[in-house]
Amino acid sequence: MWKMAAEGGGKESNEIKTQFSTREGVYKLLPNSEYSRPNRVPFNSQGSSPVKVSFVNVNDQSGNGERICFSVGRELYFYIYKGVRKAADLSKPVDKRIYKGILPTCHDSNVLTATAESVSLLVGFSAGQVQLIDPIKKETSKLFNEDRVIDKSPVTCLKWVPGSEHLFLVAHSSGCLYLYNVEHTCGTTPPHYQLLKQGESYAVHTNKSKSARNPFLRWTVGEGAVNEFAFSPDGKFLACAGQDGFLRVFCFDSAELQGSMKSYFGGLLCVCWSPDGRYVVTGGEDDLVTVWSFSDSRVIARGRGHKSWVSVVAFDHCITSVQDCEAPAEFSASDEDFQDQVQFNGSRERANSAQSRLSNRNSTDGRGVSVTYRFGSVGQDTQLCLWDLTEDILFPLSRTRTHTNAMSAETSSNGNNSTNSPLPRSNSLPHSSGSSPNSQKPASSIVDSVSKFATLALHEARKEPPQEKEHKRNHSMSYISNKSSDKLNQIIGARAAKSHAAKTLGTSSCPRMEEIPLLEPLVCKKIAHERLTVLIFLEDCLVTACQEGFVCTWARPGKVGLLLSQNPANSPSGTVV
């Protein structure tokens, strides 16, 4: 199963890289830690759902508490994850399931309840159902939307609500999101809804059933599928990436729209938050990664390196760093007010503390603060890209807010990079220098409204203690030449018929390419034969997976030396690139 390069030799451009270098050192692909189906069948790229991977730590006292779940085709596997320490025995999965007639499309484990004896794992399917299983006990607990009366479209993304043992959110390709409670049943007849709140391009409905019944909330967001969503690190905000090309960020509890962004063209396929919750990165059918500032509600940079659609974006928590400040890490007044509205458990408070510390460090208006965010992306072009978001991109925003001349001074000193030259900022939104992502104006909480229509209020449930359709590549940026502007305008015009997409081009939510800095990837390497669908950063390594079914571990610099010295025969060959 170990692959060193393209079959038959191939050309240099088709070679699979097994290691690459960055400023912090060399990342190496481990030859003895590749997960895949034990009994492999020929790969079929047609009609197959994306390969997905998720992790959960069961806090095993042995120190080997990491568990990996991955889905390939009709199969779902659950293993003890060995990481960089030892090769896994692929013949001994903790649990293995093969489904008939439906395909698993996504999965997520509840980190609050996970133990060495039990894990609550949610699995979404291509026909719209959601299954709750325990892979350690090898049990199937419940099946939601079994009769498909709630939604018949494929599940595109699902996640447990942060800080809750019972609530989980499910997105479908229909453009709807549903909030479930594992203790409720779904019923055998279609649910009836009552409008609870609506805004521009979204609406929230509550279930009119007099008894406790799933789902007790339904969100309709944008035009077309919600391809992925992500909760902010503190769990307060929800970012949705839609097929209509819009990123929409909501306050989850109040269902208020906090801000939005539009892709350059095409749909958005993936989304993630920075570790401090200040930035959101998206990727999609425009072949770009886009960095959006939450506090400023504006696009601050785009990254160009992929040659086809971007399928996953993820921040690297281990590389992201800021300079220490003397000020103690405390919640702002607005944070405390928000906490009074909705109470969170101990794990949520610990997450908030770390998030608040980073936010405070980043909000010092650039006075001696060194900021670096590392994030990665993978796509249908089989390439892994790593990006550094540094102070030369972030600081101009802070200096603009304080109305100083520091921005023009810095941009003039960076004359070697045309993307850092003074840019028009007429589309900047007014913003106070003391604001933070958590200092939004308090909105009437959706919790109060839900309690009038459902037997279980959202805030009560959260007090608990501790893509099926194949995308075409017609509009990939790599295939659009300088003479194809008419075709691009036709694409944008078609979108405008259903939304305000055309109106956003040239604004802060969708600036033109020449109006903002353009990031170049730190690393851009071909690492697979088939399109990449997974990128996860762990403490010792990063994990990737391709549609061919291989799940691979890349050891971080310095994390593989001892292993290779003990097993020199397994050392990957090739040249550092």
PDB file of N, CA and C in Angstrom, residues 1-18 29 382 526-530 548 550 573:
ATOM      1  N   MET A   1       0.817  -1.208   0.000  1.00  0.00           N
ATOM      2  CA  MET A   1       0.000   0.000   0.000  1.00  0.00           C
ATOM      3  C   MET A   1       0.855   1.265   0.000  1.00  0.00           C
ATOM      4  N   TRP A   2       2.145   1.102   0.279  1.00  0.00           N
ATOM      5  CA  TRP A   2       3.008   2.283   0.322  1.00  0.00           C
ATOM      6  C   TRP A   2       3.318   2.745  -1.084  1.00  0.00           C
ATOM      7  N   LYS A   3       3.029   4.016  -1.358  1.00  0.00           N
ATOM      8  CA  LYS A   3       3.243   4.549  -2.701  1.00  0.00           C
ATOM      9  C   LYS A   3       4.305   5.640  -2.644  1.00  0.00           C
ATOM     10  N   MET A   4       5.329   5.476  -3.457  1.00  0.00           N
ATOM     11  CA  MET A   4       6.407   6.451  -3.473  1.00  0.00           C
ATOM     12  C   MET A   4       6.246   7.455  -4.597  1.00  0.00           C
ATOM     13  N   ALA A   5       5.680   7.050  -5.709  1.00  0.00           N
ATOM     14  CA  ALA A   5       5.514   7.956  -6.847  1.00  0.00           C
ATOM     15  C   ALA A   5       4.453   7.395  -7.755  1.00  0.00           C
ATOM     16  N   ALA A   6       4.159   8.111  -8.804  1.00  0.00           N
ATOM     17  CA  ALA A   6       3.140   7.671  -9.742  1.00  0.00           C
ATOM     18  C   ALA A   6       3.555   6.364 -10.388  1.00  0.00           C
ATOM     19  N   GLU A   7       2.528   5.505 -10.627  1.00  0.00           N
ATOM     20  CA  GLU A   7       2.823   4.237 -11.260  1.00  0.00           C
ATOM     21  C   GLU A   7       3.471   4.467 -12.629  1.00  0.00           C
ATOM     22  N   GLY A   8       4.422   3.564 -12.928  1.00  0.00           N
ATOM     23  CA  GLY A   8       5.051   3.637 -14.232  1.00  0.00           C
ATOM     24  C   GLY A   8       6.076   4.748 -14.358  1.00  0.00           C
ATOM     25  N   GLY A   9       6.523   5.309 -13.205  1.00  0.00           N
ATOM     26  CA  GLY A   9       7.529   6.358 -13.270  1.00  0.00           C
ATOM     27  C   GLY A   9       6.908   7.716 -13.422  1.00  0.00           C
ATOM     28  N   GLY A  10       6.327   8.010 -14.583  1.00  0.00           N
ATOM     29  CA  GLY A  10       5.681   9.289 -14.808  1.00  0.00           C
ATOM     30  C   GLY A  10       6.687  10.416 -14.882  1.00  0.00           C
ATOM     31  N   LYS A  11       6.169  11.603 -15.091  1.00  0.00           N
ATOM     32  CA  LYS A  11       7.021  12.778 -15.151  1.00  0.00           C
ATOM     33  C   LYS A  11       7.177  13.368 -13.758  1.00  0.00           C
ATOM     34  N   GLU A  12       8.108  14.279 -13.637  1.00  0.00           N
ATOM     35  CA  GLU A  12       8.389  14.916 -12.356  1.00  0.00           C
ATOM     36  C   GLU A  12       7.156  15.568 -11.772  1.00  0.00           C
ATOM     37  N   SER A  13       6.334  16.178 -12.630  1.00  0.00           N
ATOM     38  CA  SER A  13       5.154  16.891 -12.153  1.00  0.00           C
ATOM     39  C   SER A  13       4.108  15.954 -11.585  1.00  0.00           C
ATOM     40  N   ASN A  14       4.209  14.643 -11.900  1.00  0.00           N
ATOM     41  CA  ASN A  14       3.233  13.680 -11.432  1.00  0.00           C
ATOM     42  C   ASN A  14       3.740  12.870 -10.249  1.00  0.00           C
ATOM     43  N   GLU A  15       4.941  13.175  -9.759  1.00  0.00           N
ATOM     44  CA  GLU A  15       5.502  12.440  -8.643  1.00  0.00           C
ATOM     45  C   GLU A  15       4.813  12.842  -7.340  1.00  0.00           C
ATOM     46  N   ILE A  16       4.622  11.853  -6.500  1.00  0.00           N
ATOM     47  CA  ILE A  16       4.016  12.092  -5.198  1.00  0.00           C
ATOM     48  C   ILE A  16       5.115  12.431  -4.198  1.00  0.00           C
ATOM     49  N   LYS A  17       4.991  13.550  -3.527  1.00  0.00           N
ATOM     50  CA  LYS A  17       5.995  13.965  -2.554  1.00  0.00           C
ATOM     51  C   LYS A  17       5.774  13.211  -1.242  1.00  0.00           C
ATOM     52  N   THR A  18       6.874  12.777  -0.636  1.00  0.00           N
ATOM     53  CA  THR A  18       6.801  12.075   0.639  1.00  0.00           C
ATOM     54  C   THR A  18       7.381  12.900   1.781  1.00  0.00           C
ATOM     55  N   LEU A  29       6.295  11.923   5.484  1.00  0.00           N
ATOM     56  CA  LEU A  29       5.198  10.961   5.407  1.00  0.00           C
ATOM     57  C   LEU A  29       5.663   9.634   5.984  1.00  0.00           C
ATOM     58  N   THR A 382      -5.074  17.582  -5.978  1.00  0.00           N
ATOM     59  CA  THR A 382      -4.214  16.638  -5.242  1.00  0.00           C
ATOM     60  C   THR A 382      -3.050  17.331  -4.544  1.00  0.00           C
ATOM     61  N   LYS A 526       2.227  18.213  -4.518  1.00  0.00           N
ATOM     62  CA  LYS A 526       1.331  17.122  -4.898  1.00  0.00           C
ATOM     63  C   LYS A 526       1.617  15.940  -3.980  1.00  0.00           C
ATOM     64  N   ILE A 527       0.596  15.461  -3.256  1.00  0.00           N
ATOM     65  CA  ILE A 527       0.822  14.394  -2.282  1.00  0.00           C
ATOM     66  C   ILE A 527      -0.106  13.202  -2.503  1.00  0.00           C
ATOM     67  N   ALA A 528      -0.890  13.187  -3.573  1.00  0.00           N
ATOM     68  CA  ALA A 528      -1.810  12.084  -3.812  1.00  0.00           C
ATOM     69  C   ALA A 528      -2.102  11.965  -5.296  1.00  0.00           C
ATOM     70  N   HIS A 529      -2.657  10.830  -5.684  1.00  0.00           N
ATOM     71  CA  HIS A 529      -3.076  10.620  -7.064  1.00  0.00           C
ATOM     72  C   HIS A 529      -4.504  11.085  -7.293  1.00  0.00           C
ATOM     73  N   GLU A 530      -5.328  10.990  -6.275  1.00  0.00           N
ATOM     74  CA  GLU A 530      -6.725  11.395  -6.381  1.00  0.00           C
ATOM     75  C   GLU A 530      -6.978  12.623  -5.523  1.00  0.00           C
ATOM     76  N   GLU A 548      -8.951   8.127  -3.065  1.00  0.00           N
ATOM     77  CA  GLU A 548      -8.571   6.745  -3.337  1.00  0.00           C
ATOM     78  C   GLU A 548      -8.708   5.861  -2.098  1.00  0.00           C
ATOM     79  N   PHE A 550      -6.771   6.303   0.932  1.00  0.00           N
ATOM     80  CA  PHE A 550      -5.598   6.261   1.801  1.00  0.00           C
ATOM     81  C   PHE A 550      -5.644   7.415   2.803  1.00  0.00           C
ATOM     82  N   SER A 573      12.314   7.348   1.242  1.00  0.00           N
ATOM     83  CA  SER A 573      13.366   7.824   0.356  1.00  0.00           C
ATOM     84  C   SER A 573      12.909   9.069  -0.371  1.00  0.00           C
TER      85      SER A 573
END
